[in-house]
Coordinates of C-alpha atoms in Angstrom, one line a residue:
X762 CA 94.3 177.4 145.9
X763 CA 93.5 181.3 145.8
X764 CA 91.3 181.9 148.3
X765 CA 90.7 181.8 152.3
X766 CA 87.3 179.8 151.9
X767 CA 89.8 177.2 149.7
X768 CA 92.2 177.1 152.5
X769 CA 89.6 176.4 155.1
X770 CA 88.3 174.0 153.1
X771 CA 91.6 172.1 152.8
X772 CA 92.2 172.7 156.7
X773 CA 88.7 170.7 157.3
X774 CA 90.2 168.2 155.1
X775 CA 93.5 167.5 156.9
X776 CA 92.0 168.6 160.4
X777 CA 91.7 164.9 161.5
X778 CA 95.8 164.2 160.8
X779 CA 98.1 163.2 164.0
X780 CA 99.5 166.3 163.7
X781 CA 102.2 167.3 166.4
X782 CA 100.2 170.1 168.0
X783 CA 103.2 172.4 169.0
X784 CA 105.3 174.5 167.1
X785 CA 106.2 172.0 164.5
X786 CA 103.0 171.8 163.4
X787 CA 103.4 175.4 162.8
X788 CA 106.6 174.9 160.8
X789 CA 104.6 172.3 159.4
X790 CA 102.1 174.6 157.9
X791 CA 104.7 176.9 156.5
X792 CA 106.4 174.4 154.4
X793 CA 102.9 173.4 152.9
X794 CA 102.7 177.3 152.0
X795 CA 104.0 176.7 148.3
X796 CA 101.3 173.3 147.8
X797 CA 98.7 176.2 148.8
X798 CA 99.5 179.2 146.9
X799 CA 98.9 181.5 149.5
X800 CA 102.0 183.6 149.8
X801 CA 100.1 186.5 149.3
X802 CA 98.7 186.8 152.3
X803 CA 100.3 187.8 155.4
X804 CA 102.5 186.2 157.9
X805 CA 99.7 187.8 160.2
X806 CA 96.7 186.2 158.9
X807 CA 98.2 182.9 158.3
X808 CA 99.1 182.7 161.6
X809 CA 95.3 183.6 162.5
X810 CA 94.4 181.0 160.2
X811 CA 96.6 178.5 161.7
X812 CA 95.4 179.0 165.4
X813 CA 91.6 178.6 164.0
X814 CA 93.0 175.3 162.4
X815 CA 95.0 174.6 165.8
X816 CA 91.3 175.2 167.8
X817 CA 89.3 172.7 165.6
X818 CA 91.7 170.3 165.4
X819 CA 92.1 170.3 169.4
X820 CA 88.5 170.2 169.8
X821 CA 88.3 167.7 167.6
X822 CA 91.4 165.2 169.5
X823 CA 89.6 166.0 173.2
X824 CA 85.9 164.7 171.3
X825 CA 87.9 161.1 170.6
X826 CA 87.1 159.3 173.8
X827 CA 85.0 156.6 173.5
X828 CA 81.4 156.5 174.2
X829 CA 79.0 153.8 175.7
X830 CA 75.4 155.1 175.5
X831 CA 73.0 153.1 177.3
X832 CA 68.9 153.3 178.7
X833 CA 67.6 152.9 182.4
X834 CA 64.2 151.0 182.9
X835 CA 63.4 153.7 185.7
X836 CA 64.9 157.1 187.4
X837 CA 65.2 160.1 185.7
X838 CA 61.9 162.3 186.3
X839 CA 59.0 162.7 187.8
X840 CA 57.7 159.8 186.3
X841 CA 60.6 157.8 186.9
X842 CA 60.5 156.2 183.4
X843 CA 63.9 155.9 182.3
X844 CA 66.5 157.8 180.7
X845 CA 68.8 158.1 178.2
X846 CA 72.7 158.5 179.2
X847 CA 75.6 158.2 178.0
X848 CA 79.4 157.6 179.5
X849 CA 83.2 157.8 178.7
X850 CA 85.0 154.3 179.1
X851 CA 87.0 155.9 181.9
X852 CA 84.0 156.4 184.1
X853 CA 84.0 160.1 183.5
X854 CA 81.4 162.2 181.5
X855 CA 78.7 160.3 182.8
X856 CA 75.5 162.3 181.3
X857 CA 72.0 162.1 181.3
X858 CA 70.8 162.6 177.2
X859 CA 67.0 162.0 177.5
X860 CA 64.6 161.8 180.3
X861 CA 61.6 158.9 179.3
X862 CA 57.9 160.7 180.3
X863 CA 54.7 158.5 179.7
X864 CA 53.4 161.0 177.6
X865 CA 56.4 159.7 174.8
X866 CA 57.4 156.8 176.2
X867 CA 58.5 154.9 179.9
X868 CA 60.4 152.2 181.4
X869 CA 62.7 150.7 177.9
X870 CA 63.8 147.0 178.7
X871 CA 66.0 146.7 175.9
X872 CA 69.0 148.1 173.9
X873 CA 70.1 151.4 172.1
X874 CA 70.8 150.2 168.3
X875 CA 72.8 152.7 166.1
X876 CA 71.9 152.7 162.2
X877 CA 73.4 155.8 159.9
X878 CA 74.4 158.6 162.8
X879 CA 70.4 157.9 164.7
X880 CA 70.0 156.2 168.0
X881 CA 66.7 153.9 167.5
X882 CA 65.0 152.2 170.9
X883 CA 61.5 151.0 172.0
X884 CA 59.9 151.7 175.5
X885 CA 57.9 148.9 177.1
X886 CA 55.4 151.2 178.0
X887 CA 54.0 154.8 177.9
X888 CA 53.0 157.1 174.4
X889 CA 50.0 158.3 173.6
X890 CA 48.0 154.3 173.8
X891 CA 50.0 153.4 176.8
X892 CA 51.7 150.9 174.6
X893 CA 55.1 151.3 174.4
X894 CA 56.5 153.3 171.5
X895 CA 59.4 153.1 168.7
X896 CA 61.5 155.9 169.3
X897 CA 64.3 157.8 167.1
X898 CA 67.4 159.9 169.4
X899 CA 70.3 162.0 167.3
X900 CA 73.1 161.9 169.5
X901 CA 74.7 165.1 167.9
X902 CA 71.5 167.4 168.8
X903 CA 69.9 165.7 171.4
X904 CA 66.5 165.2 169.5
X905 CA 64.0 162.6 170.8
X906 CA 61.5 161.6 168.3
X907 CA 58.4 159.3 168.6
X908 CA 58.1 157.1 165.2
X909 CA 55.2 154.7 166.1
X910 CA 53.2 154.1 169.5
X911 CA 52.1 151.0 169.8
X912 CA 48.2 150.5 170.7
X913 CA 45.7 150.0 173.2
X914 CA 45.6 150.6 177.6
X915 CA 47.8 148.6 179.4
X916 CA 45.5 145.6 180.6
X917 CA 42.8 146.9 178.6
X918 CA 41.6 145.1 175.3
X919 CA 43.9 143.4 172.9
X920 CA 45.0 145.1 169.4
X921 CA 46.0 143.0 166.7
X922 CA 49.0 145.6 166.2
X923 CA 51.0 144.1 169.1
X924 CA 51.8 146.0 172.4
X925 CA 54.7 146.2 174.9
X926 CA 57.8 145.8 173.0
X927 CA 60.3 144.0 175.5
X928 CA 63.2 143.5 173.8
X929 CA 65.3 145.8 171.0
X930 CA 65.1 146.8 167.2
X931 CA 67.0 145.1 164.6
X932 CA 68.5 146.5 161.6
X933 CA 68.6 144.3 158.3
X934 CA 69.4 146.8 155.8
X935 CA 67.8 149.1 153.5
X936 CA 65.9 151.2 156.4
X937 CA 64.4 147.9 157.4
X938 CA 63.7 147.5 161.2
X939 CA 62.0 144.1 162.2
X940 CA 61.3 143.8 166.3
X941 CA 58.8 141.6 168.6
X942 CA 56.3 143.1 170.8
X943 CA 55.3 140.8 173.9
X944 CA 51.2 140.7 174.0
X945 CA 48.5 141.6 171.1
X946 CA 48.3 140.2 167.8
X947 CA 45.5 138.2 166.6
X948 CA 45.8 135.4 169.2
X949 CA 47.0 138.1 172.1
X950 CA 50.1 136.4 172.1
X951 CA 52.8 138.8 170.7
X952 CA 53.9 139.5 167.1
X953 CA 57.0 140.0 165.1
X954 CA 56.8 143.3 163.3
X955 CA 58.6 145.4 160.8
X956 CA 59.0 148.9 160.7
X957 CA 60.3 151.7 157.8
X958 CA 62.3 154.2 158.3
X959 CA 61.8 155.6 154.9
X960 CA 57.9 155.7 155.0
X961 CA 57.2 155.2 158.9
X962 CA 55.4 151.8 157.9
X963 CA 54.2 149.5 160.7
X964 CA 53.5 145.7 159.4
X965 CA 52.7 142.9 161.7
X966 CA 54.6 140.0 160.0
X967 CA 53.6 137.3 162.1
X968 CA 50.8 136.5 165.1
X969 CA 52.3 134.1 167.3
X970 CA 49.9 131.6 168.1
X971 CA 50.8 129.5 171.2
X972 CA 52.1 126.1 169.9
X973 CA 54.6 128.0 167.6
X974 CA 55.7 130.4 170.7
X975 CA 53.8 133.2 172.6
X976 CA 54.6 136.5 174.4
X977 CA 58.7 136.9 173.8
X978 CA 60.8 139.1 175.7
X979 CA 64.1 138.7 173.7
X980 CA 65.0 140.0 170.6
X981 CA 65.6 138.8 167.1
X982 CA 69.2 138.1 165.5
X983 CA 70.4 138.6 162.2
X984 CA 72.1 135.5 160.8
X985 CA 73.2 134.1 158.0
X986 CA 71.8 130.6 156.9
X987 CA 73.3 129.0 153.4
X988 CA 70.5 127.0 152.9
X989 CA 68.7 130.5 151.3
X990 CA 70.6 132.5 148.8
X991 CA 74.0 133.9 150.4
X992 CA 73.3 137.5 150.0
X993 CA 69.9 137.2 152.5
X994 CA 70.1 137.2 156.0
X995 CA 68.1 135.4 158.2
X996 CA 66.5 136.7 161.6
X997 CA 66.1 134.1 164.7
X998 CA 64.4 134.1 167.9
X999 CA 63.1 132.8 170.7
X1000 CA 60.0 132.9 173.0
X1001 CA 60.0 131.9 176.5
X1002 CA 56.7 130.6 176.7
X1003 CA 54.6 128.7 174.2
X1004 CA 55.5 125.3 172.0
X1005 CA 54.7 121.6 171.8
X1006 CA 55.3 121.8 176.1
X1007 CA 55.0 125.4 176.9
X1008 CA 58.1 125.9 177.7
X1009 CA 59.4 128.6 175.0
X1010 CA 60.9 128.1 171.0
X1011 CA 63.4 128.6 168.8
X1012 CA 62.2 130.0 165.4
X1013 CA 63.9 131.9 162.4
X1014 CA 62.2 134.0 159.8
X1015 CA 62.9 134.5 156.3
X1016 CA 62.6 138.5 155.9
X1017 CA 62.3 138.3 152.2
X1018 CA 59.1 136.2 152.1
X1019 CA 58.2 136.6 155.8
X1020 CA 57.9 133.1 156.6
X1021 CA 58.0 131.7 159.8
X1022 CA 59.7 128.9 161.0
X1023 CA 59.4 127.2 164.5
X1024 CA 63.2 125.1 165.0
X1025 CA 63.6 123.7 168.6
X1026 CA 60.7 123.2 171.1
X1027 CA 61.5 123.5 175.0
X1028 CA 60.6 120.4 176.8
X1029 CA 62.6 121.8 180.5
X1030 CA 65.2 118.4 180.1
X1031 CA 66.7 121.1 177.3
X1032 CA 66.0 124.2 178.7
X1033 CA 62.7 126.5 179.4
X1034 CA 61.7 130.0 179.2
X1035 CA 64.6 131.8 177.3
X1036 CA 64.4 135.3 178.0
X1037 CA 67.0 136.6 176.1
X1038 CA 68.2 136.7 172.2
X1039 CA 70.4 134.2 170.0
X1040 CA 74.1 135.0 168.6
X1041 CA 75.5 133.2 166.1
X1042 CA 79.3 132.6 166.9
X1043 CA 82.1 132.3 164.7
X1044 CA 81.8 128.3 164.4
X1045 CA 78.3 129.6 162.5
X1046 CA 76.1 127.9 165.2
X1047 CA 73.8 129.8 167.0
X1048 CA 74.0 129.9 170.7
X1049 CA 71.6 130.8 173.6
X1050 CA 71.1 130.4 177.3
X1051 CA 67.4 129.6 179.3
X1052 CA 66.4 130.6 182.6
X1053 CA 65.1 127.1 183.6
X1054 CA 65.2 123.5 182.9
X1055 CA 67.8 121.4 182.7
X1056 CA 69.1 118.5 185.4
X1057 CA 68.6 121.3 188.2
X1058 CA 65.9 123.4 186.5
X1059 CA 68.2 126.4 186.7
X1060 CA 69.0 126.9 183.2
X1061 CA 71.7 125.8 180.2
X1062 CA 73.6 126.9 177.6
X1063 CA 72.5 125.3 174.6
X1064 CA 73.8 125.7 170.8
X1065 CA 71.6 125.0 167.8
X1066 CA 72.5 124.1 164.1
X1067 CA 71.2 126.7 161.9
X1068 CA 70.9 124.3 158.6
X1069 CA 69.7 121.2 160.3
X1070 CA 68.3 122.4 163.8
X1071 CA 70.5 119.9 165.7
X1072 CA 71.0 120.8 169.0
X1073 CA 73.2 120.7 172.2
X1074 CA 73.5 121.5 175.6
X1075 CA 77.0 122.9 176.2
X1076 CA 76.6 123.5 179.6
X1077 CA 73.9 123.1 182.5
X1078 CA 73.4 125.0 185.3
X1079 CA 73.2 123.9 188.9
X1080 CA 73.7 126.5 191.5
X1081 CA 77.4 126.0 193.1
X1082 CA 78.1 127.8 189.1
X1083 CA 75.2 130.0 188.9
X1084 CA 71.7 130.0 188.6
X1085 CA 69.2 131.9 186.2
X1086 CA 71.0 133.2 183.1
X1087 CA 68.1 135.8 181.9
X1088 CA 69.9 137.6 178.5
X1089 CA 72.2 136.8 175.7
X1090 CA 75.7 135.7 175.1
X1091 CA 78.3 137.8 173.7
X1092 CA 81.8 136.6 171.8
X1093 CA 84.8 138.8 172.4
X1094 CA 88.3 139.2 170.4
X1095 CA 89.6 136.0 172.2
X1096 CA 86.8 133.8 170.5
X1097 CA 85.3 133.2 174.2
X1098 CA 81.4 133.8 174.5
X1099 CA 80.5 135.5 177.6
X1100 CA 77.4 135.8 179.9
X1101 CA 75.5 137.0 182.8
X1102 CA 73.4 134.9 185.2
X1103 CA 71.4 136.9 188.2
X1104 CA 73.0 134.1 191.0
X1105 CA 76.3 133.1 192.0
X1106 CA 78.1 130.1 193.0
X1107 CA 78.1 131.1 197.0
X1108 CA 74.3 131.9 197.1
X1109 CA 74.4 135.9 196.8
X1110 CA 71.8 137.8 194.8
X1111 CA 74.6 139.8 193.0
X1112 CA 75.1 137.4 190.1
X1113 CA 78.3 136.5 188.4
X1114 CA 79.8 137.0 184.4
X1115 CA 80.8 133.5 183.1
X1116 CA 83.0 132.6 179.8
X1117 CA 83.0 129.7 177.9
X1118 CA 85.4 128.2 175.2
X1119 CA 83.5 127.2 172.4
X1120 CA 84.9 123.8 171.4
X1121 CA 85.6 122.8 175.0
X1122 CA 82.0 122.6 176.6
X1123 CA 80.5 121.1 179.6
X1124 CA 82.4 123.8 181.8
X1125 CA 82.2 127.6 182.2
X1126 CA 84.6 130.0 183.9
X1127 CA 82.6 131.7 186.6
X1128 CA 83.9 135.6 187.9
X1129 CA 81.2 136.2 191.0
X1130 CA 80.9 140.3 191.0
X1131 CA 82.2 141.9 194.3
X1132 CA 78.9 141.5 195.9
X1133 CA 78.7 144.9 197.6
X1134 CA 79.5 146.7 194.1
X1135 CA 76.9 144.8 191.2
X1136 CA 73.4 143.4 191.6
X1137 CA 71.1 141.2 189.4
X1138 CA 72.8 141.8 185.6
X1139 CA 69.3 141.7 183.7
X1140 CA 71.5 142.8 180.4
X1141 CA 75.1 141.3 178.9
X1142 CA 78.6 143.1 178.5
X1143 CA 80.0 144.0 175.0
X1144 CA 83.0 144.7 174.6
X1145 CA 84.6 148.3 173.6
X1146 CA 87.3 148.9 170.9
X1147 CA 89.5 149.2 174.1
X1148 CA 88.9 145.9 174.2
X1149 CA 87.4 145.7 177.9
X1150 CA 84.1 144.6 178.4
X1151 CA 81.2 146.8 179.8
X1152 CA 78.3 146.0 181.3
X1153 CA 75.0 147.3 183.4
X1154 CA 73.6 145.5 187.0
X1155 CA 70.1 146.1 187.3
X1156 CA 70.8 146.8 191.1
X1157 CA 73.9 146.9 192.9
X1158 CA 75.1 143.8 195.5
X1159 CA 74.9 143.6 199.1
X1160 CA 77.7 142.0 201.0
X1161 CA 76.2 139.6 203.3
X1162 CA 75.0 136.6 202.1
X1163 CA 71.3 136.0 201.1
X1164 CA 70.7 139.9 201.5
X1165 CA 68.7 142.1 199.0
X1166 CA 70.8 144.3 196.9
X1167 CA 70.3 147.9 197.9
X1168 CA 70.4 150.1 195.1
X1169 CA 69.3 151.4 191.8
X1170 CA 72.0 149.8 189.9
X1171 CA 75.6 150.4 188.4
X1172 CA 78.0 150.1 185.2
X1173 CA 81.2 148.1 185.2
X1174 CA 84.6 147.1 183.2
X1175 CA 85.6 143.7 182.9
X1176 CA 89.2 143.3 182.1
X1177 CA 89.5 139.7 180.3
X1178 CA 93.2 139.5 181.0
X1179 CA 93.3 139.3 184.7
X1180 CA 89.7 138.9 185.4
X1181 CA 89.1 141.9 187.4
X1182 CA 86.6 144.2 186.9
X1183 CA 85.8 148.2 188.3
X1184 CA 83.0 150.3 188.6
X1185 CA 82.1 153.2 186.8
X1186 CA 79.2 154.7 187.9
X1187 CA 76.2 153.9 190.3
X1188 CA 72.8 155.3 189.3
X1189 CA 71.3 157.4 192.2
X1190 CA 67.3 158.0 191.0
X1191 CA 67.9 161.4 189.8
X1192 CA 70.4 160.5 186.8
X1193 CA 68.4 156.9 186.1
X1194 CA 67.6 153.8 187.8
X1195 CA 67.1 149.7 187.1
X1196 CA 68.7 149.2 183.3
X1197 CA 67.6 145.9 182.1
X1198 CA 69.5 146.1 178.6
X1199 CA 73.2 146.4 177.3
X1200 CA 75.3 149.5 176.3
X1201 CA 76.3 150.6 172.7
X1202 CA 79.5 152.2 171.7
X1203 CA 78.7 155.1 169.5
X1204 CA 81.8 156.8 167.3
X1205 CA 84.0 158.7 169.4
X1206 CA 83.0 162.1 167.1
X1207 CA 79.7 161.6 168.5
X1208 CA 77.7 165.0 169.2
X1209 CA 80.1 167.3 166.9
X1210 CA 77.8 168.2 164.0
X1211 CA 78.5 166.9 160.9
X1212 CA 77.6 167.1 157.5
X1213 CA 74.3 164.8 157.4
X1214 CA 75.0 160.5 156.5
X1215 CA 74.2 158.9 153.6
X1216 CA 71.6 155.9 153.8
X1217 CA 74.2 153.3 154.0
X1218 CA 74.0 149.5 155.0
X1219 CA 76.0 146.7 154.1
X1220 CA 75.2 143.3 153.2
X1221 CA 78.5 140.4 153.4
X1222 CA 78.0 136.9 151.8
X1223 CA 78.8 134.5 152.7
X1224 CA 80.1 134.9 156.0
X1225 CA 81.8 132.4 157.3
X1226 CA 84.0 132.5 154.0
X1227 CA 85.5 130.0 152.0
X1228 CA 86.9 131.3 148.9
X1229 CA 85.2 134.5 147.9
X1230 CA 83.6 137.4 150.0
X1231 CA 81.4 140.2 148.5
X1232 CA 80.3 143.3 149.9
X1233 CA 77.1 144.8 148.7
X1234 CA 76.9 148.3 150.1
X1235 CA 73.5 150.0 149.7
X1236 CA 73.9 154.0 149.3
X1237 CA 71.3 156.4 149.2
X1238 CA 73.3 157.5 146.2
X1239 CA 76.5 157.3 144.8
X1240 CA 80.0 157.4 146.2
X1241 CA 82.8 156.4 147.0
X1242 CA 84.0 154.2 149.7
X1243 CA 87.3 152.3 151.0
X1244 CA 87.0 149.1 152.4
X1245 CA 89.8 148.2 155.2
X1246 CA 90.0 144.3 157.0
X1247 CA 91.6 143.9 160.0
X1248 CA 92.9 141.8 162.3
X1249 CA 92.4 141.0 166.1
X1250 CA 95.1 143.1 166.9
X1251 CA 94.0 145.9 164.8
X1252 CA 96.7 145.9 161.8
X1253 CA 95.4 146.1 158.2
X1254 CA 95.5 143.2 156.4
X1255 CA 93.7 144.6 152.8
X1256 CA 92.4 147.9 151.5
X1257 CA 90.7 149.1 148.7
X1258 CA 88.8 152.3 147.9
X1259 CA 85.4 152.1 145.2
X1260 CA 82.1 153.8 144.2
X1261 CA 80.4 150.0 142.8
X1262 CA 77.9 148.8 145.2
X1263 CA 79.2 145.3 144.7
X1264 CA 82.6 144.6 145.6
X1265 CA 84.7 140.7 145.9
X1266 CA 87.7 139.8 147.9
X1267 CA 89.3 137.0 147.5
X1268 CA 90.5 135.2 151.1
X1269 CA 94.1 134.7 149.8
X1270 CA 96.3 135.7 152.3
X1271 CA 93.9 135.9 155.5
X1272 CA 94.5 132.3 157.9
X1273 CA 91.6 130.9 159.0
X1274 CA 90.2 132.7 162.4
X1275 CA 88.1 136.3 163.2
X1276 CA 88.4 139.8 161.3
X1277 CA 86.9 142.9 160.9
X1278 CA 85.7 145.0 158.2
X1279 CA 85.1 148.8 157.9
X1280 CA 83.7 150.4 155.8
X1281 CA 84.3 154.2 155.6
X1282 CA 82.2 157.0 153.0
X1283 CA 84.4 159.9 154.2
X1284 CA 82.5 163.0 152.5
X1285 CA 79.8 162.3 155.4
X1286 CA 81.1 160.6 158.2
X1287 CA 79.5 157.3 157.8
X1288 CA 80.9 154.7 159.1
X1289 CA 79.6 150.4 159.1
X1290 CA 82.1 147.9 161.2
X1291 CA 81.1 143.9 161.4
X1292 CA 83.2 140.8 162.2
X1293 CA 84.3 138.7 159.0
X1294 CA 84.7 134.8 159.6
X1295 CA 87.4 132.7 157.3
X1296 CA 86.7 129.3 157.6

């Protein structure tokens, strides 16, 4: 190295190392003097150069706090349509990114997704039709961008384009969004759509049409099913209304060939009106909870086969354990799925979080919310790389018994260890109001600009694995990658670094149980996690 722009350039390189940052770092930087071949500068600008290094690398330590972004259903403006905020794990930093206006889009009822350094979301309502719209948010300079505004009035005439989007995007890959929007369509029942991020293309892929499920409020899942070729996933879903007894379906749909598949009707003695989305745990079934039916007509918790359809009831709700579970399940590091239901055991309106065991069944572990504190949880936790769970009350609690919550709703921790839980923050109008969906971690380098990501998605098959997993990653263009596994407790179990798009591990070593993958194209920041199942 001969000049300053070469040793700035290997400072940005090295910026990100744990680095004491005192004067041994200093001494530090000395003995790497001769690596450099800088010694003819002097002492006097080096030491300039190493307090500019000191500055970005402090920045850079105080920007690694985690994140939870999330969306309110009201507050924020004039309009009160929503906003966009965002929130350190510790409760502090809470900030408002986005205010929602009608004019660009109101009132979102789902969930933030994160897809190569871009926030993407859809409002239920608002844009230019009065529709709802898809919308596009970078985190880094706080840009809000309208992608698609779905047609027609609210309560006016039907388009067969599909209107008010209820529940979130999904990402399948190669800048492919797929999504359901709750009324319009050819029938005016709803429609699952898809939508480009390389062209901006809309395409309604299928008109639901009553008996196979009408006017859904979930969102779809991205599974894997073996009984199509490994390397495509599958996409399932539910509706709460519609079917052989009008009381909501289960469906899939093959995004290759776009064809739809009706699994599981409703009859109320299983279940009735989902209102929330599938997961598919790491036993490879798919699980799901409904408002109603079952022996009380209060809801279950029901798995489903996803290569034969068979289905179960795992548990049944009846009141004295909850009432009314309205979203989706969520499986942490301890294997245990988790849930929200919008009543508790001892008849408050606050609601409770329950966990379940997946190969016990027939019983949940109910945690009622301190009922002055949380209030009707509309959305589910997730759970943070801290490994505490976070989650959103569409209200907050009251505590007397029977009494309306009182407020515009709050954000918790859960800690799974001792079952206690704290809150973060409690909305107040101004900074948002009423979230109905879940919160997303985001990197914790969020909002430093960085050089711009690569198109990058990742495709694992199969998954669970047997023998053999491979990777297909999809870059815009070439470039190399590592590929790190991990275990639950974070230690590296296998590493390798590549530029093919196709890469193979074999499972030798790894026990049967959960792990994770990461995937890491360093020249540009981008970054792709996912869970990796050994059978």
């Amino acid at each position: 190295m001969k000049t300053i722009e070469e040793v700035k350039i290997f400072f940005n390189k090295n910026q990100r190392l744990p680095l004491a940052l005192n004067f041994l770092e200093f001494l530090n930087f000395i003995i790497l003097l001769p690596k450099l071949n800088i010694m003819k500068y002097s002492i006097k600008t080096l030491f300039v150069l190493f307090i500019v290094h000191y500055s970005l690398f402090t920045i850079h330590c105080e920007a690694q706090v985690t994140q939870l972004w999330g969306m309110t259903f009201a507050g924020g403006g004039p309009d009160s349509s929503g906003t966009i905020f965002r929130i350190f794990t510790d409760g502090s930093g809470f900030q408002v990114m986005h205010t929602f206006t009608k004019a660009t889009g109101s009132n979102p009822r789902g969930n933030l997704i994160f897809v190569n350094g871009e926030l993407y979301g859809m409002t239920d309502s608002g844009g230019t039709k009065n529709g709802g719209v898809i919308f596009q948010f970078d985190p880094t300079y706080n840009i809000y961008s309208v992608l698609y505004n779905f047609d027609t009035a609210r309560y006016s005439i039907d388009t067969l384009s599909g209107k008010w989007p209820s529940g979130s995007l999904t990402y399948i890959g190669n800048d492919m969004l797929y999504g359901m929007a709750n009324a319009g369509g050819s029938a005016k029942k709803g429609v699952i759509f898809s939508f480009n991020l390389a062209t901006n293309q809309y395409s309604v892929v299928h008109n639901f049409l009553g008996i196979d499920g009408q006017f859904p409020l979930g969102s779809l899942y991205l599974g894997t099913n073996t009984n199509f070729p490994a390397s495509v996933g599958i996409l399932y879903g539910m509706t709460p209304l519609g079917g052989a007894d009008s009381a909501g379906v289960i469906f899939s749909l093959n995004p290759s060939t776009n064809a739809y598949t009706k699994l599981l009707d409703f009859s109320g003695t299983n279940g009735a009106n989902p209102r929330g989305s599938l997961i598919q745990a790491t036993d490879g079934n798919l699980y799901g909870l409904t408002y109603g039916g079952g022996n009380s007509s209060l809801g279950v918790l029901f798995t489903i086969n996803p290569l034969n359809s068979s289905f179960g009831l795992t548990f049944t709700f009846h009141g004295n354990n909850g009432a009314n579970p309205c979203n989706s399940l969520y499986q942490a590091n301890n294997g245990k799925i988790y849930g929200t239901e919008i009543a508790n055991k001892n008849g408050y309106n606050c609601g409770s979080l329950f966990s379940q065991v997946l190969t016990s069944g027939l019983h949940i572990d109910v945690i009622n919310f301190v009922t002055k504190e949380y209030g009707r949880p509309y959305g589910n936790v997730i759970q943070a790389s801290d490994g505490l769970l976070y989650g959103m009350a569409y209200l907050c609690g009251h505590d007397s018994i029977n009494a309306a919550p009182d407020s515009t709703g709050a954000i918790y921790s859960f800690t799974i260890g001792n079952n206690s839980s704290a809150l973060l923050h409690i909305f107040n109008t101004a900074d948002g109001a009423n979230p109905y969906g879940d919160l997303i971690e985001l990197p914790a380098n969020t909002g430093i600009p960085e050089i711009a990501n690569l198109s990058l998605s990742v495709s694992v098959y199969p998954n669970p694995v047997e023998d053999i997993v491979t990777f297909y990653i999809n870059f815009s263009k070439e470039a190399n990658f590592s590929l790190k596994i991990y275990d639950l407790l974070g230690q590296e179990i296998k590493s390798l670094n590549s530029n093919d798009k196709t890469v193979s591990i074999d499972r030798k070593g790894l026990e049967s149980g959960m792990y994770f993958y990461q995937i890491i194209q360093s020249e540009t920041s981008s970054i792709i996690t996912g869970k990796l199942i050994i059978k």
